[in-house]
Amino acid sequence: MEDIRDITYERLEEYLVSLGEKKFRAKQIWTWLWQKGAGSFEEMSNLSKPLRERLERGFTFHRAEIEQELRSKDTTLKYAIRLHDGKEVEGVLIPSKDRVTACVSSQVGCPLGCAFCATGTMGFIRNLHYSEIVDEYVLMNRKAIAAYGHEISNIVFMGMGEPLLNFDNVMTAIDKLTDPEGWGLSPTRITLSTAGIIKGIKALADRNFPCGLAISLHSADPIVRETLMPVTQGNSLHDLQAALRYYHQKTGDRITLEYLLLSFVNDSVAAAEQLARFCRPFPVKINIIEYNETPDGKFHKSYPNHREAFIEYLNSCNMVVRVRASKGQDIAAACGQLVKKQGDHRE
Ligand code: SAH
Ligand code: SF4
């Protein structure tokens, strides 16, 4: 059976007409699906009972659910979200003074296998459907209102998975979230983070992507980056640099680079020099991220004096640098850690 949220508006209209219903019913159902975030036909209170029952017989409703909530001392909330087939992804809510940021997943697992990332060690399980990405928002938005008294103001695709390897679903989810007739979120409050899939970055540039784009660079040294991020093999730093220049030319946007400081791996002043050289062709904003240590103990966060020297060098080149403290460390809020932990328990 087909999922009701997998069909087009036109097909829904045709289906309803074939049942002898008026066309405007499609609009009502659409509003329930893509504006109110209904989780069942039963909730669609302005439809007749027989129609709701008919819809139930005609379609499935692949609704995600919150399986587990973890609360951090720093008020970060982390969720394990269970999908209709029992697979799990994670979402995180990060409150700050004037915003609530939701971190959403785009895939179950991830095929890119970065050495420092808990999700990477899970391998790739499957892509999320766009309706599942929207569910992450809907479910966590309710939690945000309950916990902080505020709706989600910002969304970052920094949970599990590589969004540019699930391109169509991620783009459709963003369309649904920003549709003025749906949730109407501003695209400027959505950020997509990628490990550097060149084809995807060019495709975003060509469609004049209205949201923010962040690149997880983590090293500007080809050999170090390849060990940390195997994606570098088919997406070389040289080609990535050219793609980012292209993106900047097309959109006029400053390029945001994420840089995770790993002790004695990528945190020397020489590494900062390489980073500055990589950034020469376009204006950048560097987000320095503190490593959220994973239980395997393979990597460690940088010593404060090394971190300071690294940042100092970038500042001396007049680069825009922002340091992001890692949130929710006590609840394993870094990418993939929660679901991985649950998986470990079950084995
Ligand atoms: N696949 C995409 C988006 C998801 S990962 C990407 O890699 O950009 C989101 C961010 O979390 C990436 O910048 C990633 O490098 C970072 N990350 C992964 N594991 C982490 C950890 N243990 N501590 C801190 N950040 C981590
Ligand atoms: Fe995948 Fe991003 Fe984790 Fe790398 S950091 S394994 S790309 S989710």
Short mmCIF file of C-alpha atoms and ligand atoms in Angstrom, two decimals:
data_model
loop_
_atom_site.label_atom_id
_atom_site.label_comp_id
_atom_site.label_asym_id
_atom_site.label_seq_id
_atom_site.Cartn_x
_atom_site.Cartn_y
_atom_site.Cartn_z
CA MET A 1 0.00 0.00 0.00
CA GLU A 2 1.16 3.51 -0.72
CA ASP A 3 2.02 6.05 1.95
CA ILE A 4 -0.43 8.97 1.84
CA ARG A 5 2.50 11.37 2.07
CA ASP A 6 4.18 9.87 -0.95
CA ILE A 7 1.55 10.97 -3.46
CA THR A 8 1.17 14.23 -5.33
CA TYR A 9 -1.59 16.73 -4.74
CA GLU A 10 -3.03 15.99 -8.19
CA ARG A 11 -3.22 12.25 -7.47
CA LEU A 12 -4.92 12.89 -4.17
CA GLU A 13 -7.50 15.07 -5.94
CA GLU A 14 -8.12 12.39 -8.58
CA TYR A 15 -8.46 9.74 -5.91
CA LEU A 16 -11.01 11.76 -3.97
CA VAL A 17 -13.01 12.57 -7.10
CA SER A 18 -13.03 8.84 -7.96
CA LEU A 19 -14.66 8.25 -4.56
CA GLY A 20 -17.35 10.81 -5.38
CA GLU A 21 -15.82 13.42 -3.04
CA LYS A 22 -15.40 17.11 -3.81
CA LYS A 23 -11.98 18.29 -4.97
CA PHE A 24 -11.54 20.70 -2.05
CA ARG A 25 -11.19 17.73 0.30
CA ALA A 26 -7.69 17.35 -1.10
CA LYS A 27 -6.81 20.79 0.22
CA GLN A 28 -8.13 19.88 3.66
CA ILE A 29 -6.13 16.66 3.76
CA TRP A 30 -3.03 18.44 2.46
CA THR A 31 -3.28 20.99 5.28
CA TRP A 32 -3.48 18.18 7.84
CA LEU A 33 -0.45 16.50 6.31
CA TRP A 34 1.85 19.42 5.54
CA GLN A 35 0.82 22.19 7.89
CA LYS A 36 -0.66 20.61 10.99
CA GLY A 37 1.59 17.56 11.06
CA ALA A 38 -1.22 15.06 11.59
CA GLY A 39 -0.06 11.57 12.50
CA SER A 40 -3.20 9.64 11.50
CA PHE A 41 -6.39 9.92 9.47
CA GLU A 42 -8.35 9.83 12.69
CA GLU A 43 -7.13 13.32 13.61
CA MET A 44 -8.57 14.83 10.42
CA SER A 45 -11.66 16.04 12.20
CA ASN A 46 -13.19 18.00 9.32
CA LEU A 47 -13.49 14.84 7.18
CA SER A 48 -16.45 12.52 7.47
CA LYS A 49 -15.93 9.24 9.33
CA PRO A 50 -16.62 7.12 6.22
CA LEU A 51 -14.03 9.11 4.25
CA ARG A 52 -11.44 8.71 7.00
CA GLU A 53 -12.12 4.98 7.05
CA ARG A 54 -11.87 4.80 3.26
CA LEU A 55 -8.50 6.61 3.37
CA GLU A 56 -7.28 4.22 6.03
CA ARG A 57 -8.10 1.28 3.78
CA GLY A 58 -6.49 2.95 0.75
CA PHE A 59 -3.21 4.23 2.17
CA THR A 60 -0.63 3.58 4.84
CA PHE A 61 0.62 6.34 7.10
CA HIS A 62 4.35 5.96 7.78
CA ARG A 63 4.53 8.03 10.88
CA ALA A 64 7.70 8.36 12.99
CA GLU A 65 7.57 8.36 16.79
CA ILE A 66 9.77 9.48 19.62
CA GLU A 67 11.25 6.41 21.24
CA GLN A 68 13.46 7.93 23.90
CA GLU A 69 14.36 11.32 25.33
CA LEU A 70 17.60 12.22 27.06
CA ARG A 71 18.02 15.49 28.94
CA SER A 72 21.40 17.10 29.34
CA LYS A 73 22.43 19.25 32.28
CA ASP A 74 22.92 22.07 29.79
CA THR A 75 19.21 21.69 28.71
CA THR A 76 20.04 20.12 25.36
CA LEU A 77 17.48 17.41 24.56
CA LYS A 78 18.26 14.39 22.51
CA TYR A 79 15.77 12.04 20.88
CA ALA A 80 15.87 8.59 19.43
CA ILE A 81 13.17 8.66 16.74
CA ARG A 82 11.71 5.38 15.59
CA LEU A 83 10.66 5.06 11.96
CA HIS A 84 7.78 2.93 10.68
CA ASP A 85 10.09 -0.01 9.93
CA GLY A 86 11.67 0.03 13.39
CA LYS A 87 14.88 1.76 12.28
CA GLU A 88 16.04 4.66 14.41
CA VAL A 89 17.54 8.05 13.82
CA GLU A 90 18.37 10.80 16.22
CA GLY A 91 17.42 14.40 16.64
CA VAL A 92 18.72 17.02 19.05
CA LEU A 93 17.21 20.24 20.38
CA ILE A 94 19.71 22.91 21.36
CA PRO A 95 18.25 25.97 23.09
CA SER A 96 20.13 29.25 23.30
CA LYS A 97 19.25 32.78 24.38
CA ASP A 98 17.00 33.67 21.48
CA ARG A 99 16.57 30.47 19.53
CA VAL A 100 15.91 26.76 19.57
CA THR A 101 17.94 24.85 17.01
CA ALA A 102 16.85 21.39 15.91
CA CYS A 103 19.48 19.05 14.56
CA VAL A 104 17.88 16.55 12.17
CA SER A 105 19.04 13.36 10.46
CA SER A 106 18.83 12.67 6.75
CA GLN A 107 19.82 8.98 6.62
CA VAL A 108 19.79 5.95 8.91
CA GLY A 109 23.53 5.47 9.36
CA CYS A 110 25.90 6.97 6.82
CA PRO A 111 27.93 5.48 3.98
CA LEU A 112 30.87 7.87 4.34
CA GLY A 113 32.54 6.31 7.39
CA CYS A 114 34.42 9.29 8.83
CA ALA A 115 36.94 7.99 11.37
CA PHE A 116 35.82 10.26 14.23
CA CYS A 117 32.05 9.88 13.82
CA ALA A 118 29.82 7.40 15.66
CA THR A 119 27.32 7.37 12.78
CA GLY A 120 30.11 6.51 10.38
CA THR A 121 30.82 3.26 12.21
CA MET A 122 27.21 2.10 11.71
CA GLY A 123 27.49 1.98 7.93
CA PHE A 124 24.63 2.96 5.66
CA ILE A 125 21.19 1.52 6.39
CA ARG A 126 18.76 3.61 4.34
CA ASN A 127 17.73 7.05 3.21
CA LEU A 128 14.98 8.91 5.03
CA HIS A 129 11.86 9.73 3.06
CA TYR A 130 11.07 13.45 2.99
CA SER A 131 8.02 12.87 5.21
CA GLU A 132 10.26 11.27 7.84
CA ILE A 133 12.52 14.33 7.85
CA VAL A 134 9.43 16.53 8.25
CA ASP A 135 8.29 14.24 11.10
CA GLU A 136 11.55 14.88 12.94
CA TYR A 137 10.69 18.58 12.83
CA VAL A 138 7.03 18.11 13.82
CA LEU A 139 7.79 15.78 16.72
CA MET A 140 10.65 17.85 18.09
CA ASN A 141 8.75 21.11 17.62
CA ARG A 142 6.10 19.86 20.04
CA LYS A 143 8.84 18.93 22.50
CA ALA A 144 10.49 22.35 22.07
CA ILE A 145 7.25 24.14 22.91
CA ALA A 146 6.74 21.94 25.97
CA ALA A 147 10.33 22.20 27.21
CA TYR A 148 11.33 25.77 26.36
CA GLY A 149 8.07 27.53 25.53
CA HIS A 150 9.43 28.26 22.04
CA GLU A 151 8.99 26.72 18.65
CA ILE A 152 12.02 25.53 16.75
CA SER A 153 13.59 28.59 15.13
CA ASN A 154 16.47 26.97 13.24
CA ILE A 155 17.09 23.62 11.62
CA VAL A 156 20.49 22.12 10.89
CA PHE A 157 21.04 18.93 8.91
CA MET A 158 23.81 17.79 11.22
CA GLY A 159 22.32 14.62 12.65
CA MET A 160 22.91 11.21 11.15
CA GLY A 161 23.72 10.86 7.50
CA GLU A 162 24.98 12.81 4.53
CA PRO A 163 22.17 15.03 3.21
CA LEU A 164 23.68 15.43 -0.25
CA LEU A 165 23.56 11.66 -0.73
CA ASN A 166 19.80 11.81 -0.15
CA PHE A 167 19.41 14.88 -2.30
CA ASP A 168 15.82 14.66 -3.56
CA ASN A 169 14.26 13.78 -0.21
CA VAL A 170 16.20 16.50 1.59
CA MET A 171 15.19 19.09 -1.03
CA THR A 172 11.52 18.07 -0.84
CA ALA A 173 11.60 18.16 2.97
CA ILE A 174 13.06 21.69 2.82
CA ASP A 175 10.34 22.69 0.32
CA LYS A 176 7.66 21.38 2.69
CA LEU A 177 9.18 23.14 5.71
CA THR A 178 9.55 26.47 3.91
CA ASP A 179 6.29 26.38 1.94
CA PRO A 180 4.28 29.49 2.95
CA GLU A 181 1.17 27.28 2.84
CA GLY A 182 2.90 24.73 5.09
CA TRP A 183 5.13 25.54 8.05
CA GLY A 184 6.51 28.62 6.36
CA LEU A 185 9.98 28.50 7.93
CA SER A 186 12.48 30.94 6.52
CA PRO A 187 15.13 29.20 4.37
CA THR A 188 17.76 31.40 5.97
CA ARG A 189 17.10 29.54 9.23
CA ILE A 190 17.90 26.16 7.72
CA THR A 191 21.48 24.93 7.28
CA LEU A 192 22.60 21.88 5.39
CA SER A 193 25.92 20.38 6.41
CA THR A 194 27.89 18.19 4.01
CA ALA A 195 31.10 16.21 4.16
CA GLY A 196 31.87 17.70 0.73
CA ILE A 197 29.96 15.89 -2.02
CA ILE A 198 31.05 17.91 -5.03
CA LYS A 199 28.23 16.93 -7.38
CA GLY A 200 25.69 17.92 -4.71
CA ILE A 201 27.38 21.26 -3.95
CA LYS A 202 27.28 22.16 -7.66
CA ALA A 203 23.63 21.13 -7.87
CA LEU A 204 22.85 23.40 -4.91
CA ALA A 205 24.70 26.28 -6.56
CA ASP A 206 22.76 25.76 -9.80
CA ARG A 207 19.43 25.89 -8.03
CA ASN A 208 20.54 28.96 -6.07
CA PHE A 209 20.03 27.16 -2.78
CA PRO A 210 18.23 29.58 -0.47
CA CYS A 211 19.36 27.93 2.79
CA GLY A 212 22.71 28.01 4.54
CA LEU A 213 25.41 25.56 3.49
CA ALA A 214 28.17 24.30 5.80
CA ILE A 215 31.08 22.14 4.73
CA SER A 216 32.66 19.74 7.22
CA LEU A 217 36.25 20.31 6.20
CA HIS A 218 38.19 19.21 9.30
CA SER A 219 41.49 19.28 7.44
CA ALA A 220 42.95 21.10 4.44
CA ASP A 221 45.74 18.55 4.11
CA PRO A 222 44.85 15.96 1.45
CA ILE A 223 46.45 13.04 3.28
CA VAL A 224 45.12 13.86 6.73
CA ARG A 225 41.66 14.55 5.33
CA GLU A 226 41.59 11.28 3.45
CA THR A 227 42.39 9.34 6.63
CA LEU A 228 39.72 11.17 8.57
CA MET A 229 37.14 11.36 5.81
CA PRO A 230 37.33 8.65 3.12
CA VAL A 231 34.88 10.74 1.03
CA THR A 232 37.99 12.74 0.03
CA GLN A 233 38.98 9.92 -2.34
CA GLY A 234 36.27 10.68 -4.87
CA ASN A 235 35.86 14.32 -3.83
CA SER A 236 39.38 15.73 -3.69
CA LEU A 237 40.23 18.89 -1.78
CA HIS A 238 41.26 20.49 -5.05
CA ASP A 239 37.86 19.81 -6.64
CA LEU A 240 36.09 20.79 -3.43
CA GLN A 241 37.84 24.15 -3.48
CA ALA A 242 36.73 24.69 -7.09
CA ALA A 243 33.15 23.69 -6.23
CA LEU A 244 33.08 26.12 -3.31
CA ARG A 245 34.38 28.91 -5.48
CA TYR A 246 31.60 28.10 -7.96
CA TYR A 247 29.04 28.07 -5.14
CA HIS A 248 30.20 31.46 -3.95
CA GLN A 249 30.12 32.90 -7.48
CA LYS A 250 26.57 31.64 -8.06
CA THR A 251 25.01 32.52 -4.70
CA GLY A 252 27.21 35.35 -3.40
CA ASP A 253 27.24 33.54 -0.05
CA ARG A 254 30.15 33.36 2.33
CA ILE A 255 31.25 29.73 2.70
CA THR A 256 30.85 28.21 6.15
CA LEU A 257 33.48 25.62 7.04
CA GLU A 258 33.19 23.31 10.04
CA TYR A 259 36.49 22.35 11.61
CA LEU A 260 36.61 19.77 14.35
CA LEU A 261 39.80 20.13 16.38
CA LEU A 262 41.34 16.71 17.06
CA SER A 263 44.37 16.59 19.28
CA PHE A 264 47.65 16.08 17.38
CA VAL A 265 45.73 15.27 14.19
CA ASN A 266 44.64 18.56 12.63
CA ASP A 267 45.23 21.21 15.30
CA SER A 268 48.75 22.49 14.65
CA VAL A 269 49.58 25.98 13.45
CA ALA A 270 50.84 24.39 10.22
CA ALA A 271 47.33 22.91 9.78
CA ALA A 272 45.84 26.37 10.36
CA GLU A 273 48.14 27.75 7.64
CA GLN A 274 46.93 25.07 5.24
CA LEU A 275 43.35 25.92 6.12
CA ALA A 276 43.94 29.62 5.45
CA ARG A 277 45.46 28.77 2.06
CA PHE A 278 42.49 26.55 1.16
CA CYS A 279 40.14 29.46 1.88
CA ARG A 280 41.87 32.05 -0.29
CA PRO A 281 39.52 31.87 -3.31
CA PHE A 282 36.33 32.74 -1.40
CA PRO A 283 35.14 34.52 1.75
CA VAL A 284 34.61 32.10 4.63
CA LYS A 285 33.33 31.75 8.11
CA ILE A 286 35.11 29.06 10.13
CA ASN A 287 33.22 27.25 12.86
CA ILE A 288 35.67 25.60 15.22
CA ILE A 289 33.98 22.62 16.87
CA GLU A 290 35.07 20.99 20.05
CA TYR A 291 35.25 17.21 19.66
CA ASN A 292 32.61 15.28 21.57
CA GLU A 293 34.64 12.25 22.57
CA THR A 294 33.24 8.87 21.58
CA PRO A 295 33.74 5.71 23.69
CA ASP A 296 36.22 4.13 21.26
CA GLY A 297 38.77 6.69 22.47
CA LYS A 298 40.43 6.96 19.05
CA PHE A 299 40.47 10.74 19.07
CA HIS A 300 40.67 13.42 21.71
CA LYS A 301 39.74 17.05 21.80
CA SER A 302 42.54 19.56 21.47
CA TYR A 303 44.44 20.97 24.42
CA PRO A 304 43.29 24.53 25.12
CA ASN A 305 46.72 26.03 24.31
CA HIS A 306 46.80 24.26 20.93
CA ARG A 307 43.28 25.41 20.19
CA GLU A 308 44.16 28.99 21.08
CA ALA A 309 47.25 28.98 18.86
CA PHE A 310 45.20 27.56 15.97
CA ILE A 311 42.52 30.24 16.33
CA GLU A 312 45.09 32.96 16.87
CA TYR A 313 46.69 32.13 13.54
CA LEU A 314 43.34 32.33 11.70
CA ASN A 315 42.57 35.62 13.43
CA SER A 316 45.92 36.97 12.32
CA CYS A 317 44.78 36.30 8.73
CA ASN A 318 41.59 38.30 9.41
CA MET A 319 39.39 35.27 9.00
CA VAL A 320 35.93 35.11 10.57
CA VAL A 321 36.18 32.44 13.26
CA ARG A 322 33.54 31.24 15.68
CA VAL A 323 34.13 28.66 18.38
CA ARG A 324 31.30 26.30 19.15
CA ALA A 325 31.41 24.47 22.42
CA SER A 326 30.14 20.95 22.15
CA LYS A 327 26.64 20.66 23.65
CA GLY A 328 25.05 17.77 25.46
CA GLN A 329 28.30 15.92 26.16
CA ASP A 330 26.74 14.09 29.09
CA ILE A 331 24.03 12.65 26.82
CA ALA A 332 26.28 11.70 23.92
CA ALA A 333 24.71 14.37 21.72
CA ALA A 334 27.28 14.08 18.97
CA CYS A 335 26.22 12.66 15.68
CA GLY A 336 25.16 9.00 15.85
CA GLN A 337 26.15 8.36 19.43
CA LEU A 338 22.73 7.72 20.95
CA VAL A 339 21.42 5.28 18.39
CA LYS A 340 24.78 3.55 18.27
CA LYS A 341 24.65 3.10 22.04
CA GLN A 342 21.21 1.54 21.85
CA GLY A 343 22.40 -0.77 19.12
CA ASP A 344 25.31 -1.82 21.32
CA HIS A 345 22.92 -2.70 24.14
CA ARG A 346 20.83 -4.89 21.94
CA GLU A 347 23.67 -6.95 20.58
N1 SAH B 1 27.23 14.24 7.06
C1 SAH B 1 27.18 15.63 7.25
C2 SAH B 1 26.15 16.07 8.26
C3 SAH B 1 26.06 15.28 9.52
S1 SAH B 1 27.48 15.27 10.57
C4 SAH B 1 28.55 16.19 7.57
O1 SAH B 1 29.44 15.41 7.83
O2 SAH B 1 28.67 17.40 7.52
C5 SAH B 1 27.34 16.86 11.32
C6 SAH B 1 28.62 17.38 11.94
O3 SAH B 1 28.93 16.68 13.15
C7 SAH B 1 29.83 17.24 11.03
O4 SAH B 1 30.53 18.47 10.94
C8 SAH B 1 30.62 16.19 11.75
O5 SAH B 1 31.95 16.29 11.41
C9 SAH B 1 30.32 16.48 13.20
N2 SAH B 1 30.66 15.40 14.13
C10 SAH B 1 30.65 14.07 13.93
N3 SAH B 1 31.06 13.40 15.01
C11 SAH B 1 31.33 14.34 15.97
C12 SAH B 1 31.79 14.30 17.32
N4 SAH B 1 32.03 13.14 17.93
N5 SAH B 1 31.96 15.47 17.99
C13 SAH B 1 31.67 16.66 17.39
N6 SAH B 1 31.23 16.77 16.13
C14 SAH B 1 31.07 15.62 15.42
FE1 SF4 B 2 28.61 10.66 7.73
FE2 SF4 B 2 28.84 13.24 8.48
FE3 SF4 B 2 29.37 11.21 10.21
FE4 SF4 B 2 31.03 11.65 8.17
S1 SF4 B 2 30.59 13.09 9.87
S2 SF4 B 2 30.25 9.64 8.83
S3 SF4 B 2 29.62 12.30 6.58
S4 SF4 B 2 27.40 11.72 9.29
#
